[in-house]
Coordinates of C-alpha atoms and ligand atoms in Angstrom, one line a residue:
M19 CA 5.6 13.0 59.8
T20 CA 3.0 12.2 62.4
T21 CA -0.4 11.7 60.8
T22 CA -2.5 10.5 63.7
A23 CA -4.9 13.0 65.3
P24 CA -6.4 12.6 68.7
P25 CA -9.9 11.2 68.6
R26 CA -12.6 13.8 68.6
A27 CA -15.9 12.9 70.1
E28 CA -18.3 15.8 69.3
L29 CA -21.8 15.0 68.2
H30 CA -22.0 13.9 64.5
R31 CA -18.2 13.8 64.1
P32 CA -17.1 10.8 61.9
Q33 CA -14.0 9.1 63.1
F34 CA -12.8 7.5 59.9
H35 CA -13.6 10.2 57.4
L36 CA -11.6 13.3 56.8
T37 CA -13.2 16.3 58.5
P38 CA -11.7 19.7 59.3
D39 CA -10.9 20.3 62.9
A40 CA -12.9 23.5 63.4
T41 CA -13.7 25.2 60.0
W42 CA -15.5 24.9 56.7
M43 CA -14.5 22.4 54.0
N44 CA -15.6 21.8 50.4
D45 CA -13.9 20.1 47.4
P46 CA -10.9 17.8 47.8
N47 CA -7.9 19.4 46.2
G48 CA -4.4 18.3 45.4
L49 CA -4.9 14.7 46.5
I50 CA -1.5 12.9 46.2
L51 CA 0.3 9.9 47.7
H52 CA 3.8 11.1 48.2
E53 CA 6.7 9.3 49.9
G54 CA 4.2 7.0 51.7
T55 CA 2.0 9.8 53.0
W56 CA -1.5 10.5 51.7
H57 CA -2.0 14.3 51.3
A58 CA -5.5 15.8 51.0
F59 CA -5.7 19.5 50.5
F60 CA -9.2 20.9 50.5
Q61 CA -11.3 24.0 49.8
N62 CA -11.3 25.7 53.2
N63 CA -12.5 28.8 55.0
P64 CA -9.7 29.2 57.6
S65 CA -11.8 31.5 59.7
G66 CA -15.4 30.2 59.5
S67 CA -17.8 27.3 59.1
T68 CA -19.5 28.5 56.0
W69 CA -18.1 29.1 52.5
G70 CA -15.7 32.1 52.2
N71 CA -12.0 33.2 52.2
M72 CA -11.3 30.2 50.0
S73 CA -7.9 28.8 50.7
W74 CA -6.4 25.3 50.6
G75 CA -6.5 23.5 53.9
H76 CA -4.2 20.4 54.3
A77 CA -4.5 17.1 56.0
V78 CA -2.3 14.0 56.0
S79 CA -2.9 10.3 56.6
E80 CA -0.8 7.1 56.7
D81 CA -3.7 4.7 56.2
L82 CA -6.5 6.7 54.5
A83 CA -8.6 6.0 57.6
T84 CA -7.5 8.7 60.2
W85 CA -6.3 12.1 59.2
R86 CA -4.3 14.9 60.9
E87 CA -4.9 18.5 59.9
L88 CA -1.8 20.7 59.1
P89 CA -1.6 24.5 58.8
V90 CA -3.4 26.1 55.8
A91 CA -1.2 25.4 52.7
L92 CA -2.4 28.1 50.3
P93 CA -4.1 31.1 51.9
C94 CA -6.3 33.5 50.0
R95 CA -4.8 36.9 49.4
E96 CA -6.1 40.4 48.7
G97 CA -7.9 40.2 45.3
E98 CA -7.4 36.4 44.9
L99 CA -9.3 33.4 46.2
I100 CA -7.6 30.0 45.9
F101 CA -10.1 27.7 44.2
S102 CA -9.9 24.0 43.4
G103 CA -7.0 22.2 41.7
S104 CA -4.5 19.5 42.0
V105 CA -0.9 18.6 43.0
V106 CA 1.7 16.7 40.9
H107 CA 5.1 15.5 41.8
D108 CA 7.4 17.0 39.2
A109 CA 10.0 14.3 39.7
E110 CA 12.3 15.5 36.9
N111 CA 11.9 19.2 37.8
S112 CA 10.5 19.8 34.3
S113 CA 9.1 23.1 35.6
G114 CA 12.4 24.3 36.8
L115 CA 10.7 25.3 40.1
G116 CA 12.6 22.8 42.2
A117 CA 15.9 23.7 43.8
P118 CA 19.0 22.6 41.7
G119 CA 20.3 19.2 42.8
E120 CA 17.3 18.6 45.1
P121 CA 14.5 16.0 44.6
G122 CA 11.8 17.3 42.2
P123 CA 9.2 19.5 43.9
L124 CA 5.5 19.1 44.4
V125 CA 3.6 21.6 42.2
A126 CA 0.1 22.7 42.9
V127 CA -2.0 23.8 40.0
Y128 CA -5.0 25.8 41.2
T129 CA -7.6 28.3 40.1
S130 CA -7.0 31.9 41.0
A131 CA -10.5 33.4 41.4
Y132 CA -9.8 37.1 41.2
T133 CA -12.2 39.3 43.2
D134 CA -13.3 42.8 42.7
A135 CA -10.3 43.9 44.7
H136 CA -7.9 42.7 42.0
P137 CA -6.4 45.6 40.0
E138 CA -6.3 43.9 36.6
R139 CA -8.2 40.7 36.6
A140 CA -11.3 41.3 38.7
G141 CA -14.0 38.8 38.1
T142 CA -11.9 36.3 36.1
Q143 CA -10.6 32.8 36.8
A144 CA -7.3 31.5 35.6
Q145 CA -4.9 28.7 36.5
S146 CA -1.8 29.3 38.7
L147 CA 1.0 27.4 40.3
A148 CA 2.5 27.1 43.8
V149 CA 5.5 25.0 44.7
S150 CA 6.6 22.9 47.7
R151 CA 10.3 21.9 48.0
D152 CA 9.8 20.1 51.4
G153 CA 7.3 17.4 50.5
G154 CA 4.1 19.4 50.9
T155 CA 4.7 21.1 54.3
T156 CA 5.3 24.7 53.1
W157 CA 4.3 26.3 49.8
Q158 CA 5.3 29.3 47.7
F159 CA 3.2 31.0 45.1
H160 CA 4.9 31.1 41.7
S161 CA 6.0 34.5 40.6
E162 CA 4.6 34.4 37.1
N163 CA 1.0 33.5 37.9
P164 CA -1.4 33.0 36.3
V165 CA 0.1 30.5 33.8
L166 CA -3.1 29.8 31.9
D167 CA -5.5 32.7 31.4
R168 CA -8.4 32.7 28.9
G169 CA -9.9 35.9 30.3
S170 CA -12.9 33.8 31.3
A171 CA -15.1 34.3 34.4
D172 CA -15.7 30.5 34.8
F173 CA -12.5 28.6 33.8
R174 CA -11.5 26.5 36.8
D175 CA -10.6 23.4 38.7
P176 CA -7.5 22.1 36.9
K177 CA -6.7 18.5 37.4
V178 CA -3.2 17.7 36.1
F179 CA -1.5 14.3 35.6
R180 CA 1.5 12.9 33.7
H181 CA 0.5 11.0 30.6
A182 CA 3.1 8.3 30.3
A183 CA 2.6 7.4 26.6
S184 CA 3.0 11.0 25.3
G185 CA 5.5 12.1 28.1
R186 CA 3.4 15.3 28.6
W187 CA 1.5 16.8 31.4
V188 CA -2.2 16.9 30.8
M189 CA -4.7 19.3 32.4
V190 CA -8.4 18.9 32.5
A191 CA -10.4 22.0 33.6
V192 CA -13.9 23.2 33.0
E193 CA -15.6 26.1 31.4
A194 CA -18.2 25.7 34.1
V195 CA -21.1 27.7 32.5
D196 CA -20.5 26.3 29.0
H197 CA -20.7 22.7 30.2
S198 CA -17.3 21.8 28.7
V199 CA -14.0 20.2 29.7
L200 CA -10.9 21.7 28.2
I201 CA -7.8 19.5 27.8
H202 CA -4.5 21.3 27.7
T203 CA -1.0 19.7 27.5
S204 CA 2.4 20.9 28.6
T205 CA 6.0 19.8 28.9
D206 CA 6.9 22.1 31.8
L207 CA 3.6 22.9 33.8
R208 CA 4.1 26.6 32.8
R209 CA 3.2 26.8 29.2
W210 CA -0.1 25.1 28.2
E211 CA -1.5 24.3 24.7
L212 CA -5.2 23.6 24.1
A213 CA -5.5 20.0 22.8
S214 CA -9.3 19.4 22.7
T215 CA -12.6 20.4 24.2
L216 CA -15.4 18.1 25.2
T217 CA -19.0 18.5 26.1
D218 CA -21.9 16.1 26.7
P219 CA -25.4 17.4 25.9
A220 CA -26.9 14.8 28.3
L221 CA -25.3 16.5 31.3
D222 CA -26.9 19.9 31.0
G223 CA -28.6 20.0 34.4
G224 CA -26.2 22.5 35.9
I225 CA -22.7 24.1 35.7
W226 CA -19.8 21.7 35.3
E227 CA -17.1 21.6 38.0
C228 CA -14.1 19.6 39.2
P229 CA -13.3 17.3 36.3
D230 CA -10.8 14.4 36.4
L231 CA -9.6 12.0 33.8
V232 CA -8.5 8.7 35.3
R233 CA -6.8 5.7 33.7
I234 CA -8.2 2.4 34.7
P235 CA -5.8 -0.4 33.9
A236 CA -7.5 -3.7 32.7
A237 CA -7.0 -6.4 35.3
G238 CA -4.1 -8.7 34.4
S239 CA -2.8 -6.6 31.6
E240 CA 0.1 -4.1 31.5
T241 CA -1.1 -2.4 28.3
E242 CA -4.9 -2.5 28.1
E243 CA -6.6 0.4 29.6
S244 CA -9.8 2.3 29.9
W245 CA -10.3 5.9 30.9
A246 CA -13.0 7.6 32.8
L247 CA -13.9 11.3 32.6
I248 CA -15.3 12.4 35.9
V249 CA -17.3 15.6 36.1
S250 CA -19.5 17.1 38.8
T251 CA -22.6 19.1 38.0
N252 CA -24.5 21.6 40.2
P253 CA -27.5 21.2 40.2
G254 CA -28.3 18.1 38.0
G255 CA -27.1 15.5 40.5
P256 CA -28.9 12.1 40.3
A257 CA -30.7 12.6 43.7
G258 CA -31.2 16.4 43.4
G259 CA -28.8 19.3 44.0
S260 CA -25.1 18.6 43.2
G261 CA -23.6 15.3 42.0
T262 CA -20.8 13.5 40.2
Y263 CA -20.9 11.6 36.9
A264 CA -18.5 9.3 35.1
I265 CA -18.1 8.7 31.4
L266 CA -16.0 5.7 30.1
G267 CA -13.9 6.1 27.0
G268 CA -10.5 6.2 25.5
F269 CA -7.7 8.9 25.7
D270 CA -4.8 9.3 23.3
G271 CA -3.0 12.1 25.2
R272 CA -5.0 14.9 23.5
T273 CA -8.6 13.8 23.1
F274 CA -11.0 11.9 25.2
T275 CA -13.4 9.8 23.1
P276 CA -16.5 8.5 25.1
T277 CA -17.6 4.9 24.6
A278 CA -20.5 5.0 26.9
E279 CA -23.1 7.3 28.3
A280 CA -22.5 9.3 31.5
V281 CA -23.5 7.5 34.6
P282 CA -23.8 8.8 38.2
L283 CA -20.7 8.0 40.2
D284 CA -22.9 7.9 43.3
L285 CA -26.7 7.6 43.6
G286 CA -26.9 9.5 46.9
Q287 CA -27.1 13.3 47.6
D288 CA -23.7 13.5 49.2
C289 CA -20.8 12.9 46.8
Y290 CA -19.5 15.9 44.9
A291 CA -16.3 17.1 43.3
A292 CA -14.9 13.5 43.5
V293 CA -11.3 13.3 42.1
S294 CA -8.4 10.9 42.3
F295 CA -5.1 10.8 44.1
G296 CA -1.9 11.3 42.1
G297 CA 1.0 9.1 42.9
V298 CA -1.1 5.9 42.9
E299 CA 0.0 3.0 40.7
G300 CA -2.8 0.8 39.2
A301 CA -6.5 1.3 40.1
P302 CA -7.4 5.0 40.8
V303 CA -8.5 6.0 44.3
L304 CA -11.0 8.8 44.6
L305 CA -12.3 11.0 47.4
G306 CA -15.4 13.1 47.1
W307 CA -16.9 15.9 49.2
M308 CA -19.6 14.3 51.2
N309 CA -22.1 17.2 51.0
N310 CA -24.5 18.9 48.6
W311 CA -24.6 22.5 47.6
D312 CA -28.4 22.6 48.1
Y313 CA -27.9 22.5 51.9
A314 CA -24.1 22.4 52.5
E315 CA -24.0 25.3 54.9
L316 CA -27.0 24.1 56.9
T317 CA -25.6 20.8 58.3
P318 CA -26.0 20.6 62.1
T319 CA -22.4 20.3 63.0
G320 CA -20.0 22.7 64.6
P321 CA -17.6 24.3 64.7
W322 CA -16.5 22.2 61.7
R323 CA -18.6 21.6 58.7
S324 CA -18.4 18.8 56.0
A325 CA -16.6 15.5 55.6
M326 CA -15.0 13.7 52.7
T327 CA -16.4 10.4 51.5
L328 CA -14.6 7.2 52.2
P329 CA -11.9 6.6 49.6
R330 CA -13.1 4.5 46.7
T331 CA -11.1 2.3 44.3
L332 CA -12.3 2.4 40.7
G333 CA -12.2 -0.7 38.5
L334 CA -14.2 -2.3 35.6
A335 CA -16.4 -5.3 35.3
G336 CA -18.5 -6.7 32.5
D337 CA -22.2 -6.1 32.6
A338 CA -24.9 -8.6 31.5
V339 CA -24.1 -7.9 27.8
G340 CA -20.4 -7.8 28.3
A341 CA -19.9 -4.0 28.0
P342 CA -17.4 -2.7 30.6
R343 CA -19.0 -1.1 33.6
L344 CA -17.5 1.1 36.3
V345 CA -17.1 -0.6 39.7
Q346 CA -16.4 1.3 42.8
R347 CA -15.2 -0.4 46.0
L348 CA -15.3 1.5 49.3
R349 CA -12.0 1.3 51.1
V350 CA -13.4 0.4 54.5
P351 CA -10.9 1.2 57.3
A352 CA -9.7 -1.9 59.1
E353 CA -10.6 -0.3 62.5
I354 CA -14.4 -0.4 61.6
P355 CA -15.9 -3.5 63.0
V356 CA -17.8 -5.7 60.4
V357 CA -21.2 -7.2 61.3
D358 CA -22.2 -9.9 58.8
L359 CA -26.0 -10.4 58.8
G360 CA -25.6 -13.8 57.2
G361 CA -29.0 -15.5 57.1
Q362 CA -30.2 -13.6 60.2
I363 CA -33.1 -11.1 60.1
A364 CA -31.7 -9.0 62.9
A365 CA -28.4 -8.1 64.5
R366 CA -27.2 -5.9 67.3
L367 CA -24.8 -3.1 66.4
D368 CA -22.5 -1.2 68.7
G369 CA -20.4 1.9 68.7
T370 CA -20.5 4.8 66.3
A371 CA -18.8 3.2 63.3
V372 CA -19.8 -0.2 61.9
C373 CA -19.8 -1.9 58.5
V374 CA -22.9 -4.1 58.0
T375 CA -22.6 -6.8 55.3
G376 CA -25.0 -9.3 53.9
V377 CA -27.0 -10.3 50.8
L378 CA -30.3 -8.6 49.8
D379 CA -32.9 -11.0 48.4
L380 CA -34.5 -8.9 45.6
R381 CA -37.4 -11.3 44.9
T382 CA -39.7 -9.8 47.5
P383 CA -40.2 -6.2 48.5
H384 CA -38.6 -5.5 51.9
R385 CA -36.5 -3.1 53.9
L386 CA -33.3 -3.2 55.9
S387 CA -33.9 -0.9 58.9
V388 CA -31.1 0.5 60.9
R389 CA -32.1 2.0 64.3
F390 CA -30.1 4.6 66.2
G391 CA -31.1 4.3 69.8
E392 CA -33.9 2.3 71.4
G393 CA -37.6 2.5 70.7
E394 CA -39.9 3.0 67.7
D395 CA -39.3 6.7 67.6
S396 CA -35.6 6.5 67.4
P397 CA -34.0 7.7 64.2
E398 CA -34.0 5.1 61.4
L399 CA -32.1 4.7 58.1
R400 CA -33.8 2.4 55.5
V401 CA -32.6 0.5 52.6
E402 CA -35.8 -0.1 50.6
I403 CA -36.2 -2.9 48.0
D404 CA -39.4 -2.5 45.9
A405 CA -41.4 -4.9 43.7
Q406 CA -39.3 -3.8 40.6
R407 CA -36.1 -5.0 42.5
R408 CA -35.0 -1.3 42.8
V409 CA -32.8 -0.4 45.8
V410 CA -33.1 3.1 47.4
L411 CA -31.4 4.5 50.5
D412 CA -34.0 6.5 52.4
R413 CA -32.8 8.9 55.2
S414 CA -36.2 10.7 55.7
A415 CA -36.4 9.4 59.4
A416 CA -32.7 9.2 60.1
H417 CA -32.1 12.6 61.8
R418 CA -32.6 13.7 65.3
E419 CA -33.9 17.1 64.2
P420 CA -35.5 17.8 60.8
F421 CA -32.8 18.1 58.1
A422 CA -33.0 18.7 54.3
P423 CA -36.7 17.6 54.0
G424 CA -36.6 18.0 50.2
H425 CA -33.7 15.5 49.9
T426 CA -34.6 12.3 51.5
R427 CA -34.4 9.4 49.1
S428 CA -31.4 8.4 46.9
A429 CA -31.8 7.8 43.2
P430 CA -32.7 4.1 42.7
F431 CA -30.2 1.4 41.8
V432 CA -31.7 -0.8 39.1
P433 CA -29.7 -4.1 39.1
P434 CA -28.9 -5.9 35.9
A435 CA -31.6 -8.3 34.6
G436 CA -31.7 -11.6 36.4
V437 CA -29.9 -10.5 39.6
E438 CA -31.9 -11.8 42.6
Q439 CA -29.3 -11.9 45.3
M440 CA -27.3 -8.8 45.8
P441 CA -24.3 -8.4 48.2
F442 CA -24.2 -5.2 50.1
R443 CA -21.9 -3.3 52.5
L444 CA -23.4 -0.5 54.5
V445 CA -20.7 1.7 56.3
L446 CA -22.0 3.9 59.1
D447 CA -19.6 6.4 60.8
A448 CA -21.5 9.0 62.9
S449 CA -23.1 11.4 60.3
T450 CA -22.0 9.4 57.2
A451 CA -23.8 6.4 55.6
E452 CA -22.3 4.8 52.5
L453 CA -24.0 1.8 50.8
E454 CA -22.1 -0.3 48.3
L455 CA -24.3 -2.6 46.2
D456 CA -23.6 -5.6 43.9
G457 CA -19.9 -5.7 44.4
G458 CA -19.5 -2.0 43.7
R459 CA -21.8 -1.6 40.7
A460 CA -23.4 1.2 42.7
V461 CA -22.5 3.3 45.7
I462 CA -25.0 5.5 47.6
S463 CA -23.7 8.2 50.0
Q464 CA -25.9 10.2 52.4
Q465 CA -25.3 12.3 55.4
I466 CA -27.5 11.4 58.4
F467 CA -27.7 13.2 61.8
P468 CA -29.2 10.6 64.2
G469 CA -27.2 11.9 67.2
A470 CA -26.6 8.3 68.4
G471 CA -24.7 5.2 67.3
P472 CA -26.4 2.5 65.3
T473 CA -28.0 -0.1 67.7
T474 CA -29.9 -2.6 65.6
V475 CA -30.3 -3.7 62.0
R476 CA -33.4 -5.6 61.0
I477 CA -34.9 -7.0 57.8
E478 CA -38.6 -6.2 57.6
P479 CA -41.3 -7.0 55.0
T480 CA -42.9 -4.1 53.2
A481 CA -46.1 -4.0 51.1
Ligands
FRU22 C1 -17.1 23.2 43.4 C2 -16.5 24.6 43.4 C3 -15.4 24.7 42.4 C4 -14.6 25.8 42.9 C5 -14.7 25.7 44.4 C6 -14.8 27.0 45.1 O1 -17.7 22.8 44.6 O2 -17.6 25.5 43.1 O3 -15.8 24.8 41.0 O4 -13.3 25.8 42.5 O5 -15.9 25.0 44.6 O6 -14.8 26.8 46.5

């Protein structure tokens, strides 16, 4: 399978982030590493650059850096939109949906969002299956859909994985308006039993969407593990509009038991519906939608709209009091040149994509200023460090034309007590800016529309 796409040089087009060729994209769906190829399906309007006609688009990558779009995998049908979901490799053909004697199929578990045109189920959302017997290229809808129907109007976004210890399939899905995650289990992907329901009163800022439950193996141990429940809320995000949260805890195959409070997965405006790839051994790899429902349809790109974030690897580290804390490392493509600031106060940058690295000295307020183009009036992205050692990504001046004026500054990262020197990586790729702080203890993602590549980075004192 060829996965390399020709470079596309339109204004604002990221080169190392997944973007659709010419249409609308929202949530990542059905992320899976299968037979050495990374598959990303995504919420797609195949005939427009705003939300509508929801179907599953499809793209593939060999390296998680460059992607090639394939034909639409699951098109919407009369009376049924294809909402978010996941893909599993049913290696043992537990579903019986594979061909006898052939390798086990890929099975997509997605939400059927029935429209008013549906004769029996208008206005409801239920979970359905589709199968691919050729490694993800072509798909057939299952004849007995839906397979899980609660008669609900807001039951959606099934994320399915194999739970090794219980030998069962596990599905997390939301009752979006009730702010709850429902955990169902199955032996065959076709019959599902409710195992438990979870809610978190602290996350009541908006409807819940796109949950995931990921296993994070403890470093150096085969058996020790933590789990993280990921859930997106709209609104209620940490920087306004939509956003993604993570809750650490334990999982016994039926019930998730939180051991910590929900924390933002990303402190910026532009990381939503982040979910993990299936088929990955060890640390989970997540991809998020790099947009925000408050302005998603207004981004100044065309004919395509939206990008995915860079992939992020999840791990754990101890915090100052020894409690485990989520760590998220950006997977920066090897093709992106690295400019290390070292002890310098300024450096020249070149090209549309660059990764700036260095150490922030938190003892005095200052800013890291990235200019796009020449001159004082050129667009500028700022990393601000204030007198309380808080770090904020500020995109208020980073656009060529005014954009999302109500959404300029990220939520602040407050580093652990005593931290004075903080490593950072700032990855810039056309309209994407992703800042990783303190070895991955925080990530901040923002879209920017400077209309030019980054030209200089400079450390400047502030009041
Ligand atoms: C999240 C979401 C999902 C839904 C999909 C529809 O962004 O609203 O809950 O399945 O988008 O496109």
